[in-house]
Amino acid sequence: MALTRIDVAAPSQPYPVLLGEDLTSRLKAHLDELRFPDRRVLVSSPRVWRLHGERVTSGLDALASIIVSDGERSKHLRTVLRIYDGLIAAAADRGSGVVAVGGGVIGDMAGFAAATYLRGIAVAHVPTTLLAQVDSAIGGKTGVNLREGKNLVGAFHQPSAVLVDPSFLHTLDRREFRAGLYEVLRYAMACSGLLFDRLDRDFEAIVRRRLAPALLPVIDQCCRIKARIVTEDEREQGVRRVLNFGHTAGHAFEAVTRYRRFRHGEAVAYGMLVAAELGRRRGRLDIEAREAFARLLRRFGDLPPIRDLRTSELMEAVARDKKIVDGRLHFVLPTGIGQVEIVNDVTTEELEGALLAIGCGG
Ligand SMILES: NC(=O)c1ccc[n+]([C@@H]2O[C@H](COP(=O)([O-])OP(=O)(O)OC[C@H]3O[C@@H](n4cnc5c(N)ncnc54)[C@H](O)[C@@H]3O)[C@@H](O)[C@H]2O)c1
Ligand SMILES: [Zn+2]
């Protein structure tokens, strides 16, 4: 199977993203070739380990495997402490490297452990969810949640390599897979009309997870977009902020439901609807583009209900988010398919109107 290499030229550390079906069976060879430290410690979750552990470990010759629970509710410092314990028990040193095999939660926690253990050791990501493959494994953001909010503690720590094997996605449940597809739609709306057209055209084959003709090129394109953006703006001072499209309101939907109701991507889908409604109301997004977006989004199927969510609580949650500066709300708003603008003057009245328009309760 052909292997694709996409380079991330991040100023703090350049690294490749390798993309290929069944790349996992040659994990050791790839890591060796990239001169990744050969004292390797795996970090994964029980579920991923049960489904894929054998395939991952055969031939990798790791010092140890640290298995910690995943899911948003495990993403806290106590779990990271367990990773440190595992690293200590394996006598991991400066010349060791962490290999994170899992979804975004494992990647963010193992990445944070690697960023901080002995003031920083190498990490390679082997992402196993669609969200992690197209987004979280690339870009070096690591961290955990505090009780007060998501990702409040963390570090930028670029990986030494990202190894994307789409065959992991066959065991992902339907809802997780769709949740990742919403993030793909986010890239399409924010950055690429071409990706939008491809999603629309190949939708059936993509949701059936037909790799070679449909899903593989989509993952490839997302990785390229993320690689380009991280290369340009490693620390999210500028262009990287466009990737927050759908996330300002999306985080509020997650927070008011205490991370129980929505998968992250589903909340982002609502966040994108809010942003599109704001764009429409400002006369910045024409009706055709908005319709095309809404039509494609509907093909993804039903989202969890929002009728019972109160706009006042959602607005408070938006206001608590990191994206307020001087009391004004920062939003990434669409101006067309594949185009967005960053605005910093969204008023609470506008936001309330948009939340009501997409179906939230009063
Ligand atoms: N660092 C970043 O730049 C960045 C970007 C986006 C999101 N994130 C973070 O990513 C997290 C969400 O990641 P996620 O959606 O991957 O969630 P997750 O890591 O919790 O995984 C979701 C579920 O899928 C299971 N799973 C993983 N791989 C599987 C496979 N191949 N087959 C079957 N089941 C599998 C997991 O066990 C888990 O139950 C959030 O915490 C978010 O903050 C980080
Ligand atoms: Zn996201």
PDB file of N, CA, C and O and ligand atoms in Angstrom, residues 131 135-136 150 179 182-183 186 243-247 251 254 264-265 268, ligand 2:
ATOM      1  N   LEU A 131     -11.354  11.865  14.309  1.00  0.00           N
ATOM      2  CA  LEU A 131     -11.025  13.196  14.834  1.00  0.00           C
ATOM      3  C   LEU A 131      -9.520  13.329  15.079  1.00  0.00           C
ATOM      4  O   LEU A 131      -8.903  14.331  14.715  1.00  0.00           O
ATOM      5  N   ASP A 135      -7.132  15.793  12.919  1.00  0.00           N
ATOM      6  CA  ASP A 135      -6.998  17.043  13.662  1.00  0.00           C
ATOM      7  C   ASP A 135      -6.025  16.964  14.835  1.00  0.00           C
ATOM      8  O   ASP A 135      -4.911  17.483  14.773  1.00  0.00           O
ATOM      9  N   SER A 136      -6.426  16.256  15.918  1.00  0.00           N
ATOM     10  CA  SER A 136      -5.715  16.477  17.179  1.00  0.00           C
ATOM     11  C   SER A 136      -4.276  15.960  17.198  1.00  0.00           C
ATOM     12  O   SER A 136      -3.458  16.470  17.944  1.00  0.00           O
ATOM     13  N   LYS A 150     -12.508  22.899  29.855  1.00  0.00           N
ATOM     14  CA  LYS A 150     -11.764  22.025  28.959  1.00  0.00           C
ATOM     15  C   LYS A 150     -10.375  22.578  28.642  1.00  0.00           C
ATOM     16  O   LYS A 150     -10.224  23.790  28.445  1.00  0.00           O
ATOM     17  N   ALA A 179     -18.956  11.889  14.330  1.00  0.00           N
ATOM     18  CA  ALA A 179     -18.464  13.042  15.091  1.00  0.00           C
ATOM     19  C   ALA A 179     -17.171  13.570  14.444  1.00  0.00           C
ATOM     20  O   ALA A 179     -16.976  14.779  14.314  1.00  0.00           O
ATOM     21  N   TYR A 182     -17.809  15.632  11.259  1.00  0.00           N
ATOM     22  CA  TYR A 182     -18.181  17.041  11.436  1.00  0.00           C
ATOM     23  C   TYR A 182     -16.934  17.926  11.456  1.00  0.00           C
ATOM     24  O   TYR A 182     -16.956  19.063  10.998  1.00  0.00           O
ATOM     25  N   GLU A 183     -15.844  17.412  12.008  1.00  0.00           N
ATOM     26  CA  GLU A 183     -14.598  18.199  12.003  1.00  0.00           C
ATOM     27  C   GLU A 183     -14.055  18.329  10.572  1.00  0.00           C
ATOM     28  O   GLU A 183     -13.469  19.343  10.210  1.00  0.00           O
ATOM     29  N   ARG A 186     -15.909  20.973   9.084  1.00  0.00           N
ATOM     30  CA  ARG A 186     -15.368  22.240   9.593  1.00  0.00           C
ATOM     31  C   ARG A 186     -14.190  22.719   8.716  1.00  0.00           C
ATOM     32  O   ARG A 186     -14.117  23.868   8.323  1.00  0.00           O
ATOM     33  N   LEU A 243      -9.416  27.663  12.445  1.00  0.00           N
ATOM     34  CA  LEU A 243      -9.851  26.296  12.752  1.00  0.00           C
ATOM     35  C   LEU A 243     -10.803  26.258  13.941  1.00  0.00           C
ATOM     36  O   LEU A 243     -11.413  25.238  14.222  1.00  0.00           O
ATOM     37  N   ASN A 244     -10.932  27.396  14.626  1.00  0.00           N
ATOM     38  CA  ASN A 244     -11.921  27.455  15.711  1.00  0.00           C
ATOM     39  C   ASN A 244     -13.341  27.634  15.188  1.00  0.00           C
ATOM     40  O   ASN A 244     -14.282  27.748  15.966  1.00  0.00           O
ATOM     41  N   PHE A 245     -13.495  27.664  13.875  1.00  0.00           N
ATOM     42  CA  PHE A 245     -14.840  27.754  13.298  1.00  0.00           C
ATOM     43  C   PHE A 245     -15.737  26.665  13.914  1.00  0.00           C
ATOM     44  O   PHE A 245     -15.372  25.493  13.945  1.00  0.00           O
ATOM     45  N   GLY A 246     -16.872  27.085  14.442  1.00  0.00           N
ATOM     46  CA  GLY A 246     -17.805  26.133  15.050  1.00  0.00           C
ATOM     47  C   GLY A 246     -17.491  25.804  16.498  1.00  0.00           C
ATOM     48  O   GLY A 246     -18.279  25.166  17.180  1.00  0.00           O
ATOM     49  N   HIS A 247     -16.310  26.234  16.972  1.00  0.00           N
ATOM     50  CA  HIS A 247     -15.893  25.817  18.312  1.00  0.00           C
ATOM     51  C   HIS A 247     -16.307  26.785  19.422  1.00  0.00           C
ATOM     52  O   HIS A 247     -16.412  26.370  20.570  1.00  0.00           O
ATOM     53  N   HIS A 251     -18.188  24.716  22.100  1.00  0.00           N
ATOM     54  CA  HIS A 251     -17.731  24.456  23.472  1.00  0.00           C
ATOM     55  C   HIS A 251     -18.837  24.755  24.481  1.00  0.00           C
ATOM     56  O   HIS A 251     -18.952  24.087  25.506  1.00  0.00           O
ATOM     57  N   GLU A 254     -21.183  21.878  24.702  1.00  0.00           N
ATOM     58  CA  GLU A 254     -20.586  20.791  25.498  1.00  0.00           C
ATOM     59  C   GLU A 254     -20.643  21.119  26.989  1.00  0.00           C
ATOM     60  O   GLU A 254     -20.982  20.267  27.808  1.00  0.00           O
ATOM     61  N   HIS A 264     -17.858  15.643  20.861  1.00  0.00           N
ATOM     62  CA  HIS A 264     -17.287  16.953  20.543  1.00  0.00           C
ATOM     63  C   HIS A 264     -17.697  17.430  19.135  1.00  0.00           C
ATOM     64  O   HIS A 264     -18.147  18.559  18.961  1.00  0.00           O
ATOM     65  N   GLY A 265     -17.591  16.551  18.157  1.00  0.00           N
ATOM     66  CA  GLY A 265     -17.911  16.937  16.776  1.00  0.00           C
ATOM     67  C   GLY A 265     -19.372  17.340  16.610  1.00  0.00           C
ATOM     68  O   GLY A 265     -19.698  18.226  15.810  1.00  0.00           O
ATOM     69  N   VAL A 268     -19.683  20.781  17.759  1.00  0.00           N
ATOM     70  CA  VAL A 268     -19.104  21.657  16.732  1.00  0.00           C
ATOM     71  C   VAL A 268     -20.095  21.851  15.582  1.00  0.00           C
ATOM     72  O   VAL A 268     -20.199  22.943  15.007  1.00  0.00           O
TER      73      VAL A 268
HETATM   74 ZN    ZN B   2     -12.772  20.255  17.442  1.00  0.00          ZN
END
